[in-house]
């Protein structure tokens, strides 16, 4: 009997996971709930947050593995509910997913485990936070405690901006902002590092650089991510080993000591500072658009990999990667991340073997592909080098018909210009100091 896999989510990350799962030599039946216009033949019309309906469906269909793509169902206990019903699931439990769902919780665990991160304080009321802001150093970073879909982090340049951010975090974000974290501003190279974790074992999947701001040159509001490339040239074996030994392994030990062991993919948001890697955040799932670049480069059978993780057999894994760099350019709806138009007609051309288009916010109506979300399409390409992968991804963007699409034209440039582009303008350390040290690390 063919295996059945259910991917839960509706974005381009889930399209990428489903696409890779379908290439498994086991030839599984892959379903996506709810999916999108990129996977019409795999879509199951069930919301990714309707926990009981997803469990009922998985049991009724005899699903062999549920792969949870996004954080919301994890934060609602989908993995716990599936396990209780006897359905194997890839992803952390509700208790373990607190690492992403509460930034204050993540900071407490990091403090307990001695994991390097920005200095921080937690506040339960705005007045106390504002008193603290009077005497803190700027810029500083103000974060709503809970899930806020990328909208809960504010970088304040001075006291006034800090107070505004505190008010926004507490009032505008509702439940997500019932506590806030104020932390030290870190400078360096930002990178997303992924590991598969089970039973205290961690298997690295590699690093990806995201571009979180809406506009070129890292300007404008934060988004879920406007594009990625992998691997980043500054990500060395030495940095990976340092991150495993100073961050990932101590974290897994601390979670196990607390009685909430971590299983699934761990997404470590890192700033590579002049003093070494420091954690910005933990996420308990693959990144979007990081997964698109990773799946393009993965040569191993994703089904076997995720099953090994879900069943606690990571020791057996030997992963194979395409050494070719991958670039992913997100094409967003005009207006994203603010209010954006929907229902824009789209056309995706036939693809070359080194190209792929993953769908995020798309739907099919009367046979016509239409936009239905903020981040609409991920145009991806592999190349023999980063420069070529970038050129190929942008050539693909040019061939996609998407009137008024909003996208950045500098995705991957950071990787070609290591040492100049990643240090934020107005840097207080001065641009050359951390850059020179980082380059020395990367070259050693
Ligand atoms: P987070 O959701 O915590 O990763 O924050 C969103 C983005 O804000 C990160 O991807 C960083 O670009 C930026 N950020 C968060 N924390 C810091 C920090 N302590 N220093 C500098 N930038 C930060
Ligand atoms: N691209 C960042 C995230 O998935 O959170």
Short mmCIF file of C-alpha atoms and ligand atoms in Angstrom, two decimals:
data_model
loop_
_atom_site.label_atom_id
_atom_site.label_comp_id
_atom_site.label_asym_id
_atom_site.label_seq_id
_atom_site.Cartn_x
_atom_site.Cartn_y
_atom_site.Cartn_z
CA UNK A 1 0.00 0.00 0.00
CA UNK A 2 1.21 3.48 -0.84
CA UNK A 3 1.97 5.69 2.12
CA UNK A 4 -0.22 8.72 2.70
CA UNK A 5 1.23 12.00 3.88
CA UNK A 6 -0.74 15.07 4.93
CA UNK A 7 1.01 18.46 4.90
CA UNK A 8 -0.76 21.09 7.01
CA UNK A 9 -0.62 24.71 5.84
CA UNK A 10 -1.44 27.01 2.96
CA UNK A 11 1.76 28.77 1.98
CA UNK A 12 4.67 28.39 -0.40
CA UNK A 13 6.58 26.54 2.34
CA UNK A 14 3.93 23.84 2.35
CA UNK A 15 3.96 23.71 -1.46
CA UNK A 16 7.74 23.19 -1.31
CA UNK A 17 7.42 20.43 1.31
CA UNK A 18 4.65 18.68 -0.64
CA UNK A 19 6.64 18.96 -3.91
CA UNK A 20 9.68 17.37 -2.30
CA UNK A 21 7.65 14.68 -0.52
CA UNK A 22 6.11 13.71 -3.84
CA UNK A 23 9.56 12.97 -5.25
CA UNK A 24 10.09 10.24 -2.65
CA UNK A 25 10.97 6.85 -4.19
CA UNK A 26 8.19 5.44 -1.97
CA UNK A 27 5.77 7.32 -4.29
CA UNK A 28 3.48 8.42 -1.44
CA UNK A 29 0.09 10.01 -1.87
CA UNK A 30 0.62 13.60 -0.72
CA UNK A 31 -2.27 15.77 0.46
CA UNK A 32 -2.17 19.38 1.67
CA UNK A 33 -4.71 20.97 4.02
CA UNK A 34 -5.84 23.46 2.88
CA UNK A 35 -3.15 23.93 0.20
CA UNK A 36 -3.46 26.59 -2.50
CA UNK A 37 -3.62 27.16 -6.24
CA UNK A 38 -0.21 25.53 -6.73
CA UNK A 39 -1.34 22.12 -5.50
CA UNK A 40 -4.93 21.80 -6.74
CA UNK A 41 -4.76 18.01 -7.10
CA UNK A 42 -3.39 17.60 -3.54
CA UNK A 43 -5.63 20.11 -1.74
CA UNK A 44 -8.04 19.04 0.99
CA UNK A 45 -10.50 21.76 1.97
CA UNK A 46 -9.76 21.76 5.69
CA UNK A 47 -8.45 24.79 7.55
CA UNK A 48 -4.93 24.40 8.93
CA UNK A 49 -6.24 25.59 12.31
CA UNK A 50 -9.28 23.27 12.59
CA UNK A 51 -7.52 20.81 14.88
CA UNK A 52 -10.30 18.29 15.51
CA UNK A 53 -11.25 18.14 11.81
CA UNK A 54 -7.61 17.55 10.83
CA UNK A 55 -7.27 14.72 13.36
CA UNK A 56 -10.57 13.12 12.25
CA UNK A 57 -9.46 13.33 8.62
CA UNK A 58 -6.02 11.83 9.36
CA UNK A 59 -7.58 8.92 11.24
CA UNK A 60 -10.31 8.29 8.65
CA UNK A 61 -7.84 8.40 5.74
CA UNK A 62 -5.19 6.27 7.48
CA UNK A 63 -2.54 8.99 7.09
CA UNK A 64 0.96 7.60 7.81
CA UNK A 65 2.58 10.95 8.56
CA UNK A 66 1.26 14.45 9.18
CA UNK A 67 3.81 17.18 8.42
CA UNK A 68 2.86 20.40 10.18
CA UNK A 69 4.15 23.36 8.19
CA UNK A 70 3.07 26.45 10.09
CA UNK A 71 3.20 27.56 13.70
CA UNK A 72 -0.50 28.21 14.34
CA UNK A 73 -1.62 24.56 14.40
CA UNK A 74 1.45 23.70 16.52
CA UNK A 75 0.50 26.43 18.99
CA UNK A 76 -3.00 24.91 19.13
CA UNK A 77 -1.74 21.43 20.02
CA UNK A 78 -2.17 19.64 16.68
CA UNK A 79 0.77 17.29 17.27
CA UNK A 80 -0.48 16.35 20.76
CA UNK A 81 -3.96 15.66 19.36
CA UNK A 82 -2.58 13.54 16.50
CA UNK A 83 -0.35 11.55 18.85
CA UNK A 84 -3.31 10.92 21.16
CA UNK A 85 -5.20 9.55 18.15
CA UNK A 86 -2.24 7.33 17.16
CA UNK A 87 -1.28 9.29 14.03
CA UNK A 88 2.49 9.87 13.53
CA UNK A 89 3.25 13.58 13.25
CA UNK A 90 6.28 15.67 12.34
CA UNK A 91 6.50 18.71 14.61
CA UNK A 92 6.85 19.66 18.29
CA UNK A 93 4.19 19.32 20.97
CA UNK A 94 2.26 22.30 22.30
CA UNK A 95 4.58 22.55 25.32
CA UNK A 96 7.73 22.46 23.17
CA UNK A 97 6.32 24.94 20.64
CA UNK A 98 6.30 27.58 23.40
CA UNK A 99 9.86 28.24 22.20
CA UNK A 100 8.27 30.17 19.34
CA UNK A 101 4.91 31.08 20.85
CA UNK A 102 6.36 32.99 23.80
CA UNK A 103 9.50 35.07 23.40
CA UNK A 104 9.70 35.44 27.21
CA UNK A 105 9.63 31.63 27.57
CA UNK A 106 12.39 31.28 24.95
CA UNK A 107 14.52 33.82 26.84
CA UNK A 108 14.00 31.97 30.15
CA UNK A 109 15.11 28.68 28.62
CA UNK A 110 18.12 30.38 26.99
CA UNK A 111 19.13 31.90 30.33
CA UNK A 112 18.76 28.53 32.04
CA UNK A 113 20.85 26.79 29.36
CA UNK A 114 23.48 29.54 29.05
CA UNK A 115 22.69 30.15 25.36
CA UNK A 116 24.15 33.37 23.92
CA UNK A 117 21.40 35.91 23.13
CA UNK A 118 20.76 39.65 23.43
CA UNK A 119 20.44 41.05 26.99
CA UNK A 120 16.74 41.24 27.82
CA UNK A 121 13.99 42.20 30.26
CA UNK A 122 10.32 41.15 30.35
CA UNK A 123 7.56 43.62 31.21
CA UNK A 124 3.91 42.97 32.02
CA UNK A 125 2.88 46.63 31.97
CA UNK A 126 3.65 49.62 29.78
CA UNK A 127 4.52 52.10 32.51
CA UNK A 128 7.35 49.97 33.93
CA UNK A 129 8.62 49.37 30.39
CA UNK A 130 8.71 53.13 29.72
CA UNK A 131 10.63 53.81 32.93
CA UNK A 132 13.19 51.23 31.77
CA UNK A 133 13.34 52.88 28.33
CA UNK A 134 14.43 56.18 29.91
CA UNK A 135 17.79 54.70 30.85
CA UNK A 136 18.47 52.09 28.22
CA UNK A 137 20.86 52.24 25.24
CA UNK A 138 19.54 52.86 21.71
CA UNK A 139 18.68 51.40 19.34
CA UNK A 140 16.84 48.77 21.35
CA UNK A 141 14.37 46.10 20.29
CA UNK A 142 10.81 45.76 21.61
CA UNK A 143 8.97 42.49 21.03
CA UNK A 144 5.42 41.37 21.73
CA UNK A 145 5.58 38.10 23.66
CA UNK A 146 3.22 35.97 21.55
CA UNK A 147 2.73 35.02 17.90
CA UNK A 148 2.24 38.15 15.80
CA UNK A 149 2.89 36.94 12.22
CA UNK A 150 6.11 38.95 11.93
CA UNK A 151 4.42 42.17 13.10
CA UNK A 152 5.45 42.09 16.76
CA UNK A 153 9.05 43.32 16.60
CA UNK A 154 10.00 47.00 16.71
CA UNK A 155 13.44 48.57 16.54
CA UNK A 156 13.39 51.86 18.45
CA UNK A 157 16.01 54.51 17.73
CA UNK A 158 15.17 56.68 20.73
CA UNK A 159 12.94 57.00 23.79
CA UNK A 160 9.94 58.36 21.82
CA UNK A 161 10.02 55.51 19.32
CA UNK A 162 10.44 53.10 22.21
CA UNK A 163 7.30 54.39 23.94
CA UNK A 164 5.33 54.18 20.70
CA UNK A 165 6.49 50.60 20.20
CA UNK A 166 5.51 49.68 23.77
CA UNK A 167 2.01 51.09 23.23
CA UNK A 168 1.65 49.32 19.87
CA UNK A 169 2.90 46.03 21.28
CA UNK A 170 0.54 46.18 24.26
CA UNK A 171 -2.59 47.54 22.62
CA UNK A 172 -2.59 46.89 18.90
CA UNK A 173 -1.41 43.30 19.13
CA UNK A 174 -3.96 42.25 21.75
CA UNK A 175 -3.21 38.85 23.24
CA UNK A 176 0.23 38.64 21.56
CA UNK A 177 1.36 41.75 23.43
CA UNK A 178 0.16 40.99 26.95
CA UNK A 179 3.82 40.83 27.90
CA UNK A 180 6.71 42.41 26.05
CA UNK A 181 10.42 41.72 25.87
CA UNK A 182 12.85 44.63 25.54
CA UNK A 183 16.27 43.57 24.35
CA UNK A 184 19.66 44.77 23.30
CA UNK A 185 20.11 45.55 19.60
CA UNK A 186 22.55 43.17 17.91
CA UNK A 187 24.62 43.87 14.82
CA UNK A 188 26.06 41.41 12.35
CA UNK A 189 24.95 38.92 9.74
CA UNK A 190 21.45 37.54 10.22
CA UNK A 191 20.97 33.91 9.28
CA UNK A 192 18.34 31.17 9.66
CA UNK A 193 19.83 27.85 10.73
CA UNK A 194 17.79 24.63 10.63
CA UNK A 195 18.22 21.35 12.52
CA UNK A 196 16.15 18.23 12.77
CA UNK A 197 15.78 17.27 16.42
CA UNK A 198 14.56 14.13 18.18
CA UNK A 199 15.52 12.31 21.36
CA UNK A 200 18.31 14.78 22.12
CA UNK A 201 19.95 14.29 18.68
CA UNK A 202 20.30 17.22 16.28
CA UNK A 203 21.02 16.84 12.56
CA UNK A 204 21.90 20.12 10.81
CA UNK A 205 20.00 20.95 7.61
CA UNK A 206 22.04 24.03 6.86
CA UNK A 207 21.69 27.77 6.77
CA UNK A 208 19.67 30.20 4.68
CA UNK A 209 19.68 33.99 4.57
CA UNK A 210 16.26 35.62 4.51
CA UNK A 211 15.44 39.23 3.56
CA UNK A 212 12.80 40.31 6.05
CA UNK A 213 12.25 43.95 5.18
CA UNK A 214 9.78 44.89 2.45
CA UNK A 215 12.12 46.98 0.28
CA UNK A 216 15.60 46.85 -1.24
CA UNK A 217 18.55 47.55 1.00
CA UNK A 218 16.68 46.23 4.05
CA UNK A 219 14.41 49.24 4.17
CA UNK A 220 10.73 49.45 5.08
CA UNK A 221 8.54 47.36 7.36
CA UNK A 222 9.28 43.80 8.45
CA UNK A 223 7.54 41.06 6.49
CA UNK A 224 7.36 37.29 6.74
CA UNK A 225 10.33 37.24 4.34
CA UNK A 226 10.78 38.65 0.82
CA UNK A 227 13.36 36.18 -0.46
CA UNK A 228 16.17 33.82 0.46
CA UNK A 229 19.35 32.26 -0.76
CA UNK A 230 21.31 29.29 0.48
CA UNK A 231 24.00 28.58 1.49
CA UNK A 232 25.30 31.91 2.81
CA UNK A 233 29.05 32.19 2.05
CA UNK A 234 29.88 33.27 5.61
CA UNK A 235 28.27 30.13 7.10
CA UNK A 236 31.31 27.98 7.82
CA UNK A 237 31.62 24.49 9.32
CA UNK A 238 33.16 26.18 12.32
CA UNK A 239 30.13 28.45 12.82
CA UNK A 240 27.79 25.48 12.43
CA UNK A 241 29.69 23.49 15.07
CA UNK A 242 29.74 26.49 17.40
CA UNK A 243 25.97 26.93 16.98
CA UNK A 244 25.33 23.24 17.61
CA UNK A 245 27.47 23.14 20.74
CA UNK A 246 26.53 26.53 22.23
CA UNK A 247 22.88 26.77 21.17
CA UNK A 248 21.18 23.66 19.86
CA UNK A 249 22.50 20.94 22.18
CA UNK A 250 22.12 23.01 25.39
CA UNK A 251 18.58 23.90 24.27
CA UNK A 252 17.63 20.25 23.66
CA UNK A 253 19.05 19.32 27.07
CA UNK A 254 17.14 22.13 28.81
CA UNK A 255 13.86 21.18 27.11
CA UNK A 256 14.32 17.53 28.08
CA UNK A 257 15.11 18.52 31.71
CA UNK A 258 11.86 20.48 31.79
CA UNK A 259 9.96 17.36 30.72
CA UNK A 260 9.09 18.90 27.32
CA UNK A 261 11.59 17.34 24.89
CA UNK A 262 11.82 18.97 21.47
CA UNK A 263 11.04 16.95 18.33
CA UNK A 264 10.78 18.37 14.82
CA UNK A 265 12.64 20.99 12.88
CA UNK A 266 14.22 23.74 14.96
CA UNK A 267 14.69 27.08 13.20
CA UNK A 268 17.34 29.12 14.98
CA UNK A 269 17.25 32.79 14.02
CA UNK A 270 20.82 33.94 14.59
CA UNK A 271 22.82 37.13 14.46
CA UNK A 272 26.46 36.37 13.74
CA UNK A 273 28.04 39.15 15.77
CA UNK A 274 31.68 40.04 16.23
CA UNK A 275 31.42 38.08 19.51
CA UNK A 276 30.04 34.97 17.78
CA UNK A 277 26.52 33.67 17.06
CA UNK A 278 23.67 34.98 19.26
CA UNK A 279 20.07 33.83 19.12
CA UNK A 280 17.44 36.32 17.91
CA UNK A 281 14.58 33.86 18.11
CA UNK A 282 13.59 30.23 17.91
CA UNK A 283 10.89 29.02 15.53
CA UNK A 284 9.44 25.55 15.73
CA UNK A 285 8.92 24.91 11.99
CA UNK A 286 10.57 25.46 8.63
CA UNK A 287 10.85 29.07 7.54
CA UNK A 288 8.90 30.58 4.68
CA UNK A 289 10.67 31.43 2.28
CA UNK A 290 13.65 29.51 3.75
CA UNK A 291 12.04 26.11 3.06
CA UNK A 292 11.75 26.90 -0.66
CA UNK A 293 15.53 27.32 -1.00
CA UNK A 294 16.28 24.31 1.22
CA UNK A 295 13.89 21.94 -0.58
CA UNK A 296 15.41 22.88 -3.93
CA UNK A 297 18.84 21.84 -2.64
CA UNK A 298 17.83 18.67 -0.76
CA UNK A 299 18.73 15.51 -2.66
CA UNK A 300 17.68 13.00 0.02
CA UNK A 301 14.22 11.48 0.27
CA UNK A 302 12.27 14.01 2.38
CA UNK A 303 9.69 11.42 3.39
CA UNK A 304 12.35 9.12 4.86
CA UNK A 305 13.99 12.11 6.57
CA UNK A 306 10.82 13.40 8.23
CA UNK A 307 9.72 9.88 9.21
CA UNK A 308 13.11 9.25 10.83
CA UNK A 309 12.65 12.45 12.84
CA UNK A 310 9.03 11.75 13.83
CA UNK A 311 9.96 8.23 14.94
CA UNK A 312 13.12 9.30 16.81
CA UNK A 313 15.61 7.56 14.47
CA UNK A 314 17.78 10.51 13.50
CA UNK A 315 21.03 8.58 14.11
CA UNK A 316 20.39 6.67 10.88
CA UNK A 317 20.24 9.79 8.73
CA UNK A 318 22.85 10.80 6.17
CA UNK A 319 21.60 13.80 4.26
CA UNK A 320 22.64 14.67 0.73
CA UNK A 321 22.56 18.21 -0.61
CA UNK A 322 23.01 19.79 -4.00
CA UNK A 323 26.06 22.04 -3.58
CA UNK A 324 24.54 24.48 -6.09
CA UNK A 325 23.25 27.68 -4.48
CA UNK A 326 19.50 28.34 -4.56
CA UNK A 327 17.79 31.73 -4.74
CA UNK A 328 14.11 32.37 -3.99
CA UNK A 329 12.43 35.68 -4.87
CA UNK A 330 9.04 36.32 -3.29
CA UNK A 331 6.52 38.08 -5.53
CA UNK A 332 4.02 39.83 -3.27
CA UNK A 333 0.73 41.60 -3.86
CA UNK A 334 0.94 45.38 -4.30
CA UNK A 335 0.63 46.92 -0.82
CA UNK A 336 2.04 43.95 1.14
CA UNK A 337 2.79 43.89 4.11
CA UNK A 338 0.07 46.53 4.55
CA UNK A 339 -3.36 46.21 2.95
CA UNK A 340 -3.06 44.54 -0.40
CA UNK A 341 -5.13 43.77 -3.47
CA UNK A 342 -6.42 40.24 -4.13
CA UNK A 343 -7.84 38.49 -7.16
CA UNK A 344 -5.01 39.53 -9.51
CA UNK A 345 -4.83 37.16 -12.53
CA UNK A 346 -1.53 35.25 -12.67
CA UNK A 347 0.21 33.11 -15.27
CA UNK A 348 3.22 30.90 -14.58
CA UNK A 349 5.28 29.89 -17.66
CA UNK A 350 6.63 26.39 -18.40
CA UNK A 351 9.71 25.86 -16.22
CA UNK A 352 13.28 24.83 -16.96
CA UNK A 353 14.78 22.01 -14.90
CA UNK A 354 16.69 24.39 -12.62
CA UNK A 355 13.60 26.54 -11.91
CA UNK A 356 10.60 26.15 -9.64
CA UNK A 357 7.65 28.35 -8.71
CA UNK A 358 6.07 27.64 -5.34
CA UNK A 359 2.64 29.09 -4.69
CA UNK A 360 1.75 30.97 -1.50
CA UNK A 361 -1.39 33.10 -1.69
CA UNK A 362 -2.98 31.75 -4.87
CA UNK A 363 -6.29 30.16 -5.73
CA UNK A 364 -7.96 28.85 -8.88
CA UNK A 365 -11.35 30.23 -9.86
CA UNK A 366 -13.11 29.11 -13.04
CA UNK A 367 -9.82 27.77 -14.33
CA UNK A 368 -7.98 31.06 -13.76
CA UNK A 369 -5.08 31.33 -11.32
CA UNK A 370 -5.63 34.34 -9.04
CA UNK A 371 -3.73 35.93 -6.15
CA UNK A 372 -5.39 35.43 -2.78
CA UNK A 373 -2.77 36.48 -0.24
CA UNK A 374 0.13 38.83 0.51
CA UNK A 375 3.10 36.68 -0.47
CA UNK A 376 1.80 35.19 -3.69
CA UNK A 377 4.56 33.32 -5.57
CA UNK A 378 8.11 32.19 -4.78
CA UNK A 379 10.25 32.21 -7.95
CA UNK A 380 13.23 29.93 -7.31
CA UNK A 381 16.30 28.77 -9.20
CA UNK A 382 19.45 26.75 -8.67
CA UNK A 383 22.72 27.75 -10.31
CA UNK A 384 26.35 26.66 -10.49
CA UNK A 385 27.15 29.74 -8.38
CA UNK A 386 25.15 32.32 -6.47
CA UNK A 387 25.45 34.95 -9.19
CA UNK A 388 23.96 32.61 -11.80
CA UNK A 389 21.24 31.34 -9.43
CA UNK A 390 20.27 34.98 -8.80
CA UNK A 391 20.19 35.82 -12.52
CA UNK A 392 18.10 32.73 -13.20
CA UNK A 393 15.60 33.49 -10.41
CA UNK A 394 15.12 37.05 -11.69
CA UNK A 395 14.83 35.85 -15.31
CA UNK A 396 12.02 33.58 -14.08
CA UNK A 397 10.36 36.51 -12.28
CA UNK A 398 10.38 38.37 -15.62
CA UNK A 399 8.54 35.51 -17.35
CA UNK A 400 5.80 35.30 -14.70
CA UNK A 401 2.72 37.34 -15.50
CA UNK A 402 1.67 39.10 -12.28
CA UNK A 403 0.56 42.72 -12.88
CA UNK A 404 1.88 45.15 -10.25
CA UNK A 405 3.79 42.46 -8.39
CA UNK A 406 5.94 43.81 -5.58
CA UNK A 407 9.33 42.17 -5.14
CA UNK A 408 12.83 43.07 -4.04
CA UNK A 409 15.52 43.17 -6.71
CA UNK A 410 18.43 42.59 -4.30
CA UNK A 411 17.75 39.06 -3.04
CA UNK A 412 21.06 37.22 -2.69
CA UNK A 413 23.21 40.31 -3.22
CA UNK A 414 24.28 40.07 0.42
CA UNK A 415 25.92 36.78 -0.41
CA UNK A 416 27.87 38.32 -3.30
CA UNK A 417 28.97 41.32 -1.30
CA UNK A 418 29.76 39.74 2.05
CA UNK A 419 31.37 42.29 4.26
CA UNK A 420 29.63 45.41 3.09
CA UNK A 421 25.89 44.96 2.93
CA UNK A 422 24.82 43.26 6.11
CA UNK A 423 25.83 45.86 8.64
CA UNK A 424 22.83 48.17 9.15
CA UNK A 425 23.30 51.81 8.18
CA UNK A 426 23.89 54.07 11.17
CA UNK A 427 25.77 51.21 12.78
CA UNK A 428 27.03 52.24 16.19
CA UNK A 429 30.07 50.01 16.04
CA UNK A 430 31.24 51.52 12.77
CA UNK A 431 30.95 49.47 9.63
CA UNK A 432 34.44 48.10 9.30
CA UNK A 433 35.00 46.59 12.71
CA UNK A 434 32.52 43.72 12.78
CA UNK A 435 32.85 43.21 9.04
CA UNK A 436 36.58 42.70 9.19
CA UNK A 437 36.31 40.26 12.09
CA UNK A 438 33.51 38.34 10.48
CA UNK A 439 35.44 38.04 7.26
CA UNK A 440 38.46 36.81 9.18
CA UNK A 441 36.25 34.15 10.78
CA UNK A 442 34.72 33.18 7.44
CA UNK A 443 38.10 32.86 5.75
CA UNK A 444 39.88 31.02 8.54
P1 LIG B 1 12.28 38.03 15.48
O1 LIG B 1 10.85 37.74 15.10
O2 LIG B 1 12.52 38.02 16.95
O3 LIG B 1 13.28 37.24 14.71
O4 LIG B 1 12.54 39.51 14.96
C1 LIG B 1 12.26 39.91 13.63
C2 LIG B 1 13.44 40.61 13.03
O5 LIG B 1 13.80 41.75 13.81
C3 LIG B 1 14.68 39.74 13.02
O6 LIG B 1 14.68 38.92 11.89
C4 LIG B 1 15.78 40.78 13.00
O7 LIG B 1 16.00 41.26 11.70
C5 LIG B 1 15.22 41.89 13.85
N1 LIG B 1 15.67 41.72 15.26
C6 LIG B 1 15.06 40.99 16.22
N2 LIG B 1 15.76 41.04 17.38
C7 LIG B 1 16.84 41.81 17.14
C8 LIG B 1 17.95 42.26 17.93
N3 LIG B 1 18.08 41.93 19.22
N4 LIG B 1 18.87 43.03 17.33
C9 LIG B 1 18.76 43.39 16.04
N5 LIG B 1 17.74 43.04 15.24
C10 LIG B 1 16.78 42.25 15.77
N1 LIG B 2 11.10 33.70 7.06
C1 LIG B 2 10.97 33.80 8.45
C2 LIG B 2 9.99 32.90 9.06
O1 LIG B 2 9.53 31.94 8.46
O2 LIG B 2 9.68 33.11 10.23
#
